[in-house]
Amino acid sequence: MGRPAAFLFTSVVVVAASTALLPHVVWSFASVVPPICSCRSPLPSSPRRFLPRLQYTVSDYLNNLHSIDDDDNTFDKVLIDSDAFDKQLDGDNDIITPMSWGGGNRISKNMYRVALPSTLLQELRNYANKMGITDFYRSLVIDGPPYNPGQEKSVSFQEQNWMAHRPKSHWKSNMHWLSPADETAHDDYLTILSAGGFDKVLESIGAYFNLNGLSAYHLSFIGVSQCERGFIHTDVNDSGVMAFNLIIPLMLVEGESPELEILSDDETMTRYYQYEYNVASMIGDDALHATASCDYMSKGEMRICATVYVGDITTTNVRNLLMSLTQAYPPVGNAKHLLDRAGDHWSKTDVSKRLPVPVNN
């Protein structure tokens, strides 16, 4: 969820590349960026790039950009460096590693891979099952019918208020986003992260990026069973490398192609990343990515992930953080709400700043 990138070009060059398949593989689609997009409002007449850092409101970007086309679906397999990925955050070491391909090639400087506490997956799965979220997704993306593109509805789980939203048609998928709609539901979700050991993740992020404080400020689940074509977008922009979206796989479809499409910072190359249990994909400033094409419907299966936006919220970056929000909570456009909660869940100088503990614990 985030801001899209659109691209205007006069030509496309396709470059093929491949290497041997090795452990911790990321699939690669070596090409230039997708060609001309179809927009509802006119682009500037000059043949320049439509830069992803241009400022938009959420409604602006969803209404302006219609689709991005790419006819080439050739895949090669390329190694992602893996020697630092075999430990979990249950130990004493920070396990945050930049995503890199082909012996250290970082095509996207703000894409990371984060090992997670082994307890987090089960806590989030149990929560989704208990609340009825897993069954809710099954009714939408397996049994059907899904919401109409662009449709959103208020829904209730265990007497808590949530919002369900299907992105507009240019996303070309049956993905639905589901997020807490108020502070009560949000805080309940936070207690599950706490029970799963997410405080250790926050501590590691804070130390790795030398931040002052962190808050888990925007939470959701995402579910999908079919995606015709990935829609390139960003989740966080211009935060000062102080905010990130962590995608945490909860339910994957075995034997399927990589799920995450990553576009290079210079917009000339695409790589495909395979999700793993107990590992989060962490997406930072201006990192261009998309849901990769998939179709699990013939198997009657779906993919579900949790997403957790974390950030060191400041008066300097709060406006940009607000622009990336796509759900009802935190309140859209309310900078004071976010600033009042800055540093609530981890602090460099105050060890009492932690996620709320479940009441029953």
mmCIF file of C-alpha atoms in Angstrom:
data_model
loop_
_atom_site.group_PDB
_atom_site.id
_atom_site.type_symbol
_atom_site.label_atom_id
_atom_site.label_comp_id
_atom_site.label_asym_id
_atom_site.label_seq_id
_atom_site.Cartn_x
_atom_site.Cartn_y
_atom_site.Cartn_z
ATOM 1 C CA MET A 1 0.000 0.000 0.000
ATOM 2 C CA GLY A 2 1.475 3.341 -0.916
ATOM 3 C CA ARG A 3 2.246 5.784 -3.690
ATOM 4 C CA PRO A 4 2.677 4.537 -7.285
ATOM 5 C CA ALA A 5 5.413 5.362 -9.735
ATOM 6 C CA ALA A 6 4.487 6.040 -13.367
ATOM 7 C CA PHE A 7 6.984 6.159 -16.149
ATOM 8 C CA LEU A 8 7.031 7.907 -19.574
ATOM 9 C CA PHE A 9 9.522 6.602 -22.119
ATOM 10 C CA THR A 10 10.045 6.617 -25.876
ATOM 11 C CA SER A 11 11.740 3.227 -26.146
ATOM 12 C CA VAL A 12 12.259 0.001 -24.271
ATOM 13 C CA VAL A 13 15.377 -2.162 -24.261
ATOM 14 C CA VAL A 14 15.203 -5.700 -22.974
ATOM 15 C CA VAL A 15 18.311 -7.237 -21.460
ATOM 16 C CA ALA A 16 18.531 -10.918 -20.531
ATOM 17 C CA ALA A 17 20.645 -12.249 -17.699
ATOM 18 C CA SER A 18 20.846 -15.468 -15.733
ATOM 19 C CA THR A 19 23.007 -17.287 -13.203
ATOM 20 C CA ALA A 20 22.991 -20.685 -11.528
ATOM 21 C CA LEU A 21 20.256 -21.385 -8.986
ATOM 22 C CA LEU A 22 21.676 -21.294 -5.457
ATOM 23 C CA PRO A 23 20.189 -21.316 -1.911
ATOM 24 C CA HIS A 24 18.017 -18.335 -0.914
ATOM 25 C CA VAL A 25 17.039 -17.629 -4.502
ATOM 26 C CA VAL A 26 15.386 -14.514 -5.816
ATOM 27 C CA TRP A 27 13.931 -14.698 -9.311
ATOM 28 C CA SER A 28 15.030 -11.969 -11.671
ATOM 29 C CA PHE A 29 13.323 -10.317 -14.589
ATOM 30 C CA ALA A 30 16.081 -8.302 -16.217
ATOM 31 C CA SER A 31 14.545 -5.523 -18.250
ATOM 32 C CA VAL A 32 13.975 -1.839 -18.364
ATOM 33 C CA VAL A 33 10.984 -0.381 -16.626
ATOM 34 C CA PRO A 34 7.463 -0.778 -17.993
ATOM 35 C CA PRO A 35 6.576 1.440 -20.954
ATOM 36 C CA ILE A 36 4.059 4.241 -21.221
ATOM 37 C CA CYS A 37 1.275 4.186 -18.661
ATOM 38 C CA SER A 38 -2.329 5.101 -19.225
ATOM 39 C CA CYS A 39 -3.361 8.012 -17.024
ATOM 40 C CA ARG A 40 -6.702 9.626 -16.397
ATOM 41 C CA SER A 41 -5.175 13.110 -16.304
ATOM 42 C CA PRO A 42 -2.643 14.409 -18.861
ATOM 43 C CA LEU A 43 1.064 14.114 -18.231
ATOM 44 C CA PRO A 44 3.482 16.950 -19.064
ATOM 45 C CA SER A 45 4.179 17.097 -22.779
ATOM 46 C CA SER A 46 7.959 16.976 -22.338
ATOM 47 C CA PRO A 47 9.406 13.419 -22.569
ATOM 48 C CA ARG A 48 10.787 13.325 -19.044
ATOM 49 C CA ARG A 49 10.265 10.794 -16.290
ATOM 50 C CA PHE A 50 7.294 11.125 -14.045
ATOM 51 C CA LEU A 51 9.362 11.012 -10.866
ATOM 52 C CA PRO A 52 8.113 8.923 -7.927
ATOM 53 C CA ARG A 53 8.996 11.658 -5.429
ATOM 54 C CA LEU A 54 6.377 14.086 -6.711
ATOM 55 C CA GLN A 55 3.909 14.832 -3.953
ATOM 56 C CA TYR A 56 0.380 13.409 -4.146
ATOM 57 C CA THR A 57 -2.490 12.814 -1.840
ATOM 58 C CA VAL A 58 -3.733 9.234 -1.605
ATOM 59 C CA SER A 59 -6.840 10.015 -3.648
ATOM 60 C CA ASP A 60 -4.746 11.869 -6.269
ATOM 61 C CA TYR A 61 -2.506 8.944 -7.064
ATOM 62 C CA LEU A 62 -5.245 6.320 -7.037
ATOM 63 C CA ASN A 63 -7.395 8.424 -9.351
ATOM 64 C CA ASN A 64 -4.639 9.607 -11.708
ATOM 65 C CA LEU A 65 -2.833 6.388 -12.528
ATOM 66 C CA HIS A 66 -4.731 3.722 -14.438
ATOM 67 C CA SER A 67 -2.289 0.992 -15.386
ATOM 68 C CA ILE A 68 1.289 0.067 -16.172
ATOM 69 C CA ASP A 69 1.804 -2.400 -19.020
ATOM 70 C CA ASP A 70 4.658 -4.844 -19.494
ATOM 71 C CA ASP A 71 4.453 -7.590 -22.093
ATOM 72 C CA ASP A 72 7.706 -9.394 -21.243
ATOM 73 C CA ASN A 73 7.424 -12.087 -18.589
ATOM 74 C CA THR A 74 10.787 -13.823 -19.034
ATOM 75 C CA PHE A 75 12.357 -14.927 -15.749
ATOM 76 C CA ASP A 76 15.913 -15.759 -14.746
ATOM 77 C CA LYS A 77 17.092 -16.925 -11.352
ATOM 78 C CA VAL A 78 19.656 -14.847 -9.490
ATOM 79 C CA LEU A 79 21.291 -15.382 -6.123
ATOM 80 C CA ILE A 80 20.393 -13.222 -3.185
ATOM 81 C CA ASP A 81 23.202 -13.036 -0.634
ATOM 82 C CA SER A 82 22.258 -15.290 2.251
ATOM 83 C CA ASP A 83 25.204 -15.780 4.589
ATOM 84 C CA ALA A 84 23.741 -13.423 7.217
ATOM 85 C CA PHE A 85 20.195 -14.780 7.013
ATOM 86 C CA ASP A 86 20.452 -18.058 8.894
ATOM 87 C CA LYS A 87 19.886 -16.705 12.397
ATOM 88 C CA GLN A 88 16.731 -15.507 14.123
ATOM 89 C CA LEU A 89 16.120 -12.481 16.295
ATOM 90 C CA ASP A 90 15.771 -14.813 19.271
ATOM 91 C CA GLY A 91 19.555 -14.419 19.604
ATOM 92 C CA ASP A 92 21.598 -11.390 20.557
ATOM 93 C CA ASN A 93 22.473 -10.149 17.064
ATOM 94 C CA ASP A 94 20.583 -7.715 14.899
ATOM 95 C CA ILE A 95 19.457 -9.553 11.784
ATOM 96 C CA ILE A 96 18.634 -6.765 9.356
ATOM 97 C CA THR A 97 20.304 -7.152 5.986
ATOM 98 C CA PRO A 98 19.951 -5.142 2.768
ATOM 99 C CA MET A 99 18.424 -7.120 -0.070
ATOM 100 C CA SER A 100 21.135 -7.727 -2.633
ATOM 101 C CA TRP A 101 21.560 -9.807 -5.753
ATOM 102 C CA GLY A 102 24.520 -11.243 -7.646
ATOM 103 C CA GLY A 103 27.215 -10.872 -4.989
ATOM 104 C CA GLY A 104 26.111 -7.666 -3.329
ATOM 105 C CA ASN A 105 24.224 -5.745 -6.028
ATOM 106 C CA ARG A 106 21.651 -3.607 -4.211
ATOM 107 C CA ILE A 107 19.217 -2.521 -6.879
ATOM 108 C CA SER A 108 16.958 -0.861 -4.296
ATOM 109 C CA LYS A 109 18.842 0.806 -1.473
ATOM 110 C CA ASN A 110 15.905 0.847 0.955
ATOM 111 C CA MET A 111 14.782 -2.786 0.636
ATOM 112 C CA TYR A 112 15.751 -5.029 3.557
ATOM 113 C CA ARG A 113 15.257 -8.545 4.843
ATOM 114 C CA VAL A 114 14.565 -8.982 8.569
ATOM 115 C CA ALA A 115 14.674 -12.256 10.499
ATOM 116 C CA LEU A 116 11.752 -12.453 12.930
ATOM 117 C CA PRO A 117 11.262 -14.010 16.368
ATOM 118 C CA SER A 118 10.036 -17.565 15.942
ATOM 119 C CA THR A 119 6.958 -16.847 18.093
ATOM 120 C CA LEU A 120 5.585 -14.033 15.927
ATOM 121 C CA LEU A 121 4.231 -16.174 13.089
ATOM 122 C CA GLN A 122 2.134 -18.357 15.374
ATOM 123 C CA GLU A 123 0.785 -15.412 17.395
ATOM 124 C CA LEU A 124 -0.362 -13.606 14.246
ATOM 125 C CA ARG A 125 -1.849 -16.762 12.730
ATOM 126 C CA ASN A 126 -3.754 -17.533 15.911
ATOM 127 C CA TYR A 127 -5.020 -13.965 16.073
ATOM 128 C CA ALA A 128 -6.220 -14.012 12.442
ATOM 129 C CA ASN A 129 -7.994 -17.314 13.023
ATOM 130 C CA LYS A 130 -9.567 -16.304 16.350
ATOM 131 C CA MET A 131 -10.792 -12.956 15.065
ATOM 132 C CA GLY A 132 -12.313 -14.488 11.930
ATOM 133 C CA ILE A 133 -9.906 -12.696 9.586
ATOM 134 C CA THR A 134 -8.687 -15.881 7.873
ATOM 135 C CA ASP A 135 -12.263 -16.983 7.133
ATOM 136 C CA PHE A 136 -13.111 -13.461 5.984
ATOM 137 C CA TYR A 137 -10.348 -13.587 3.374
ATOM 138 C CA ARG A 138 -11.383 -17.056 2.296
ATOM 139 C CA SER A 139 -14.901 -15.749 1.631
ATOM 140 C CA LEU A 140 -13.527 -12.929 -0.524
ATOM 141 C CA VAL A 141 -10.644 -14.350 -2.557
ATOM 142 C CA ILE A 142 -11.424 -18.096 -2.694
ATOM 143 C CA ASP A 143 -15.172 -18.665 -2.330
ATOM 144 C CA GLY A 144 -16.091 -15.190 -3.572
ATOM 145 C CA PRO A 145 -17.441 -12.865 -4.553
ATOM 146 C CA PRO A 146 -14.741 -10.244 -3.861
ATOM 147 C CA TYR A 147 -15.493 -6.576 -3.333
ATOM 148 C CA ASN A 148 -15.711 -4.441 -6.438
ATOM 149 C CA PRO A 149 -12.466 -2.639 -7.335
ATOM 150 C CA GLY A 150 -12.187 0.504 -5.235
ATOM 151 C CA GLN A 151 -14.880 -0.620 -2.794
ATOM 152 C CA GLU A 152 -14.412 -0.345 0.961
ATOM 153 C CA LYS A 153 -16.627 -1.463 3.827
ATOM 154 C CA SER A 154 -16.710 -1.218 7.599
ATOM 155 C CA VAL A 155 -16.574 -4.686 9.116
ATOM 156 C CA SER A 156 -16.607 -6.061 12.657
ATOM 157 C CA PHE A 157 -14.432 -8.769 14.190
ATOM 158 C CA GLN A 158 -15.076 -9.796 17.783
ATOM 159 C CA GLU A 159 -16.940 -6.501 18.322
ATOM 160 C CA GLN A 160 -13.985 -4.486 17.029
ATOM 161 C CA ASN A 161 -14.174 -2.016 14.153
ATOM 162 C CA TRP A 162 -12.116 -2.725 11.035
ATOM 163 C CA MET A 163 -12.082 -1.447 7.465
ATOM 164 C CA ALA A 164 -11.818 -3.720 4.412
ATOM 165 C CA HIS A 165 -10.742 -2.206 1.113
ATOM 166 C CA ARG A 166 -10.089 -3.567 -2.377
ATOM 167 C CA PRO A 167 -7.741 -1.360 -4.430
ATOM 168 C CA LYS A 168 -8.956 0.134 -7.692
ATOM 169 C CA SER A 169 -8.843 -1.742 -10.982
ATOM 170 C CA HIS A 170 -5.379 -0.569 -12.019
ATOM 171 C CA TRP A 171 -3.992 -2.897 -9.317
ATOM 172 C CA LYS A 172 -5.231 -5.799 -11.501
ATOM 173 C CA SER A 173 -5.663 -8.196 -8.597
ATOM 174 C CA ASN A 174 -8.231 -9.446 -6.099
ATOM 175 C CA MET A 175 -6.067 -8.276 -3.182
ATOM 176 C CA HIS A 176 -7.973 -6.814 -0.223
ATOM 177 C CA TRP A 177 -6.540 -4.738 2.617
ATOM 178 C CA LEU A 178 -7.947 -5.088 6.124
ATOM 179 C CA SER A 179 -6.975 -2.668 8.884
ATOM 180 C CA PRO A 180 -8.115 -1.584 12.349
ATOM 181 C CA ALA A 181 -10.570 1.288 11.982
ATOM 182 C CA ASP A 182 -10.001 2.848 15.394
ATOM 183 C CA GLU A 183 -7.545 3.001 18.273
ATOM 184 C CA THR A 184 -9.169 0.126 20.201
ATOM 185 C CA ALA A 185 -8.703 -2.358 17.368
ATOM 186 C CA HIS A 186 -5.246 -0.953 16.593
ATOM 187 C CA ASP A 187 -4.061 -1.359 20.174
ATOM 188 C CA ASP A 188 -5.422 -4.905 20.334
ATOM 189 C CA TYR A 189 -3.356 -5.776 17.232
ATOM 190 C CA LEU A 190 -0.318 -4.227 18.945
ATOM 191 C CA THR A 191 -0.688 -6.618 21.898
ATOM 192 C CA ILE A 192 -0.389 -9.570 19.512
ATOM 193 C CA LEU A 193 2.824 -8.125 18.095
ATOM 194 C CA SER A 194 4.052 -7.785 21.669
ATOM 195 C CA ALA A 195 3.197 -11.396 22.491
ATOM 196 C CA GLY A 196 5.085 -12.492 19.381
ATOM 197 C CA GLY A 197 8.296 -10.702 20.356
ATOM 198 C CA PHE A 198 8.046 -7.730 17.985
ATOM 199 C CA ASP A 199 9.684 -5.492 20.606
ATOM 200 C CA LYS A 200 12.966 -7.154 19.620
ATOM 201 C CA VAL A 201 12.349 -6.225 15.986
ATOM 202 C CA LEU A 202 11.740 -2.582 16.936
ATOM 203 C CA GLU A 203 14.902 -2.556 19.028
ATOM 204 C CA SER A 204 16.906 -3.960 16.128
ATOM 205 C CA ILE A 205 15.515 -1.430 13.629
ATOM 206 C CA GLY A 206 16.190 1.443 16.009
ATOM 207 C CA ALA A 207 19.767 0.367 16.576
ATOM 208 C CA TYR A 208 20.491 -0.428 12.907
ATOM 209 C CA PHE A 209 19.342 2.990 11.665
ATOM 210 C CA ASN A 210 20.411 4.940 14.779
ATOM 211 C CA LEU A 211 16.900 6.232 15.412
ATOM 212 C CA ASN A 212 15.620 8.039 18.508
ATOM 213 C CA GLY A 213 12.259 6.310 18.875
ATOM 214 C CA LEU A 214 9.784 4.098 17.043
ATOM 215 C CA SER A 215 6.042 3.600 16.849
ATOM 216 C CA ALA A 216 4.112 0.868 15.054
ATOM 217 C CA TYR A 217 1.651 3.361 13.602
ATOM 218 C CA HIS A 218 -0.239 1.614 10.776
ATOM 219 C CA LEU A 219 -1.262 -2.063 10.790
ATOM 220 C CA SER A 220 -3.070 -4.314 8.368
ATOM 221 C CA PHE A 221 -3.569 -7.732 6.860
ATOM 222 C CA ILE A 222 -3.424 -8.275 3.104
ATOM 223 C CA GLY A 223 -4.856 -11.259 1.249
ATOM 224 C CA VAL A 224 -4.791 -12.277 -2.417
ATOM 225 C CA SER A 225 -5.366 -15.305 -4.629
ATOM 226 C CA GLN A 226 -4.982 -13.778 -8.095
ATOM 227 C CA CYS A 227 -2.925 -10.946 -9.588
ATOM 228 C CA GLU A 228 -2.859 -10.383 -13.322
ATOM 229 C CA ARG A 229 -0.162 -7.720 -13.323
ATOM 230 C CA GLY A 230 1.829 -6.055 -10.550
ATOM 231 C CA PHE A 231 1.210 -2.338 -9.940
ATOM 232 C CA ILE A 232 4.479 -0.521 -9.182
ATOM 233 C CA HIS A 233 4.197 1.755 -6.156
ATOM 234 C CA THR A 234 5.958 2.852 -2.969
ATOM 235 C CA ASP A 235 4.839 2.426 0.637
ATOM 236 C CA VAL A 236 6.887 5.142 2.370
ATOM 237 C CA ASN A 237 8.376 8.316 0.904
ATOM 238 C CA ASP A 238 10.865 10.918 2.099
ATOM 239 C CA SER A 239 10.819 9.944 5.770
ATOM 240 C CA GLY A 240 14.558 10.520 6.116
ATOM 241 C CA VAL A 241 15.083 6.715 6.183
ATOM 242 C CA MET A 242 13.106 6.687 9.422
ATOM 243 C CA ALA A 243 9.968 4.744 8.453
ATOM 244 C CA PHE A 244 9.382 1.292 6.975
ATOM 245 C CA ASN A 245 6.677 -1.191 6.059
ATOM 246 C CA LEU A 246 7.331 -4.757 7.183
ATOM 247 C CA ILE A 247 5.514 -7.481 5.228
ATOM 248 C CA ILE A 248 5.192 -10.630 7.360
ATOM 249 C CA PRO A 249 4.015 -13.789 5.549
ATOM 250 C CA LEU A 250 1.366 -15.777 7.437
ATOM 251 C CA MET A 251 0.046 -18.085 4.718
ATOM 252 C CA LEU A 252 1.972 -18.912 1.544
ATOM 253 C CA VAL A 253 1.138 -21.175 -1.391
ATOM 254 C CA GLU A 254 3.732 -23.901 -1.754
ATOM 255 C CA GLY A 255 5.501 -24.349 -5.073
ATOM 256 C CA GLU A 256 4.457 -20.997 -6.528
ATOM 257 C CA SER A 257 6.582 -18.258 -8.088
ATOM 258 C CA PRO A 258 8.125 -15.408 -6.048
ATOM 259 C CA GLU A 259 5.559 -13.014 -4.648
ATOM 260 C CA LEU A 260 7.307 -9.631 -4.507
ATOM 261 C CA GLU A 261 8.401 -7.641 -7.557
ATOM 262 C CA ILE A 262 11.131 -5.054 -6.912
ATOM 263 C CA LEU A 263 12.084 -2.275 -9.336
ATOM 264 C CA SER A 264 15.580 -0.802 -9.132
ATOM 265 C CA ASP A 265 16.101 2.743 -7.887
ATOM 266 C CA ASP A 266 17.223 3.826 -11.370
ATOM 267 C CA GLU A 267 14.086 2.209 -12.848
ATOM 268 C CA THR A 268 16.012 -0.044 -15.253
ATOM 269 C CA MET A 269 15.794 -3.505 -13.696
ATOM 270 C CA THR A 270 13.326 -5.760 -11.916
ATOM 271 C CA ARG A 271 13.988 -8.575 -9.438
ATOM 272 C CA TYR A 272 11.564 -11.061 -7.879
ATOM 273 C CA TYR A 273 11.761 -12.055 -4.217
ATOM 274 C CA GLN A 274 10.335 -15.239 -2.673
ATOM 275 C CA TYR A 275 8.634 -14.747 0.690
ATOM 276 C CA GLU A 276 9.713 -16.914 3.616
ATOM 277 C CA TYR A 277 8.127 -17.712 6.939
ATOM 278 C CA ASN A 278 9.812 -16.009 9.923
ATOM 279 C CA VAL A 279 11.353 -13.388 7.638
ATOM 280 C CA ALA A 280 9.921 -9.936 6.881
ATOM 281 C CA SER A 281 10.476 -7.906 3.757
ATOM 282 C CA MET A 282 11.130 -4.360 4.998
ATOM 283 C CA ILE A 283 10.343 -1.567 2.548
ATOM 284 C CA GLY A 284 11.735 1.914 3.114
ATOM 285 C CA ASP A 285 11.812 5.305 1.434
ATOM 286 C CA ASP A 286 10.879 5.406 -2.253
ATOM 287 C CA ALA A 287 11.445 1.655 -2.741
ATOM 288 C CA LEU A 288 9.512 0.704 -5.876
ATOM 289 C CA HIS A 289 7.742 -2.647 -5.733
ATOM 290 C CA ALA A 290 4.577 -4.540 -6.642
ATOM 291 C CA THR A 291 2.662 -7.727 -6.003
ATOM 292 C CA ALA A 292 4.018 -10.214 -8.522
ATOM 293 C CA SER A 293 1.620 -11.978 -10.872
ATOM 294 C CA CYS A 294 0.008 -15.048 -9.326
ATOM 295 C CA ASP A 295 -3.016 -17.322 -9.617
ATOM 296 C CA TYR A 296 -3.832 -19.658 -6.735
ATOM 297 C CA MET A 297 -7.537 -19.941 -7.488
ATOM 298 C CA SER A 298 -7.283 -23.292 -9.262
ATOM 299 C CA LYS A 299 -5.734 -24.700 -6.078
ATOM 300 C CA GLY A 300 -8.346 -23.071 -3.855
ATOM 301 C CA GLU A 301 -5.573 -21.358 -1.898
ATOM 302 C CA MET A 302 -4.622 -17.803 -0.940
ATOM 303 C CA ARG A 303 -1.734 -15.773 0.456
ATOM 304 C CA ILE A 304 -2.118 -13.746 3.642
ATOM 305 C CA CYS A 305 0.454 -11.399 5.142
ATOM 306 C CA ALA A 306 0.491 -8.989 8.056
ATOM 307 C CA THR A 307 1.903 -5.536 7.420
ATOM 308 C CA VAL A 308 3.350 -3.290 10.101
ATOM 309 C CA TYR A 309 4.410 0.286 9.402
ATOM 310 C CA VAL A 310 6.994 1.490 11.911
ATOM 311 C CA GLY A 311 8.602 4.897 12.089
ATOM 312 C CA ASP A 312 10.548 7.478 14.015
ATOM 313 C CA ILE A 313 7.843 10.127 13.690
ATOM 314 C CA THR A 314 9.043 13.745 13.705
ATOM 315 C CA THR A 315 7.706 17.167 12.786
ATOM 316 C CA THR A 316 9.903 16.959 9.694
ATOM 317 C CA ASN A 317 8.553 13.712 8.252
ATOM 318 C CA VAL A 318 5.022 13.455 9.651
ATOM 319 C CA ARG A 319 3.358 15.036 6.604
ATOM 320 C CA ASN A 320 5.012 12.546 4.268
ATOM 321 C CA LEU A 321 4.048 9.646 6.535
ATOM 322 C CA LEU A 322 0.431 10.764 6.449
ATOM 323 C CA MET A 323 0.459 10.725 2.655
ATOM 324 C CA SER A 324 1.200 6.984 2.604
ATOM 325 C CA LEU A 325 -1.832 6.029 4.707
ATOM 326 C CA THR A 326 -4.628 4.246 2.831
ATOM 327 C CA GLN A 327 -6.950 3.089 5.612
ATOM 328 C CA ALA A 328 -9.139 4.679 8.288
ATOM 329 C CA TYR A 329 -6.636 4.509 11.145
ATOM 330 C CA PRO A 330 -4.556 6.414 12.018
ATOM 331 C CA PRO A 331 -6.834 9.281 10.988
ATOM 332 C CA VAL A 332 -5.930 10.535 7.523
ATOM 333 C CA GLY A 333 -4.427 14.023 7.597
ATOM 334 C CA ASN A 334 -4.122 14.203 11.404
ATOM 335 C CA ALA A 335 -0.461 15.066 12.052
ATOM 336 C CA LYS A 336 -1.035 15.706 15.757
ATOM 337 C CA HIS A 337 -2.372 12.184 16.233
ATOM 338 C CA LEU A 338 0.853 10.660 14.919
ATOM 339 C CA LEU A 339 3.147 13.120 16.714
ATOM 340 C CA ASP A 340 1.404 12.436 20.028
ATOM 341 C CA ARG A 341 2.327 8.770 19.607
ATOM 342 C CA ALA A 342 5.907 9.274 18.436
ATOM 343 C CA GLY A 343 8.345 6.940 20.151
ATOM 344 C CA ASP A 344 5.608 5.041 21.998
ATOM 345 C CA HIS A 345 6.956 1.555 21.314
ATOM 346 C CA TRP A 346 10.741 1.882 21.431
ATOM 347 C CA SER A 347 13.119 4.609 22.597
ATOM 348 C CA LYS A 348 16.880 4.894 22.486
ATOM 349 C CA THR A 349 16.898 6.455 25.951
ATOM 350 C CA ASP A 350 13.795 5.068 27.688
ATOM 351 C CA VAL A 351 13.586 1.286 28.142
ATOM 352 C CA SER A 352 9.980 1.567 29.386
ATOM 353 C CA LYS A 353 8.783 2.366 25.849
ATOM 354 C CA ARG A 354 7.415 -0.926 24.587
ATOM 355 C CA LEU A 355 4.423 -2.400 22.831
ATOM 356 C CA PRO A 356 1.324 -2.856 25.022
ATOM 357 C CA VAL A 357 1.239 -6.227 26.769
ATOM 358 C CA PRO A 358 -1.810 -8.502 26.294
ATOM 359 C CA VAL A 359 -4.210 -8.149 29.231
ATOM 360 C CA ASN A 360 -4.309 -11.883 29.879
ATOM 361 C CA ASN A 361 -0.537 -12.215 30.138
#
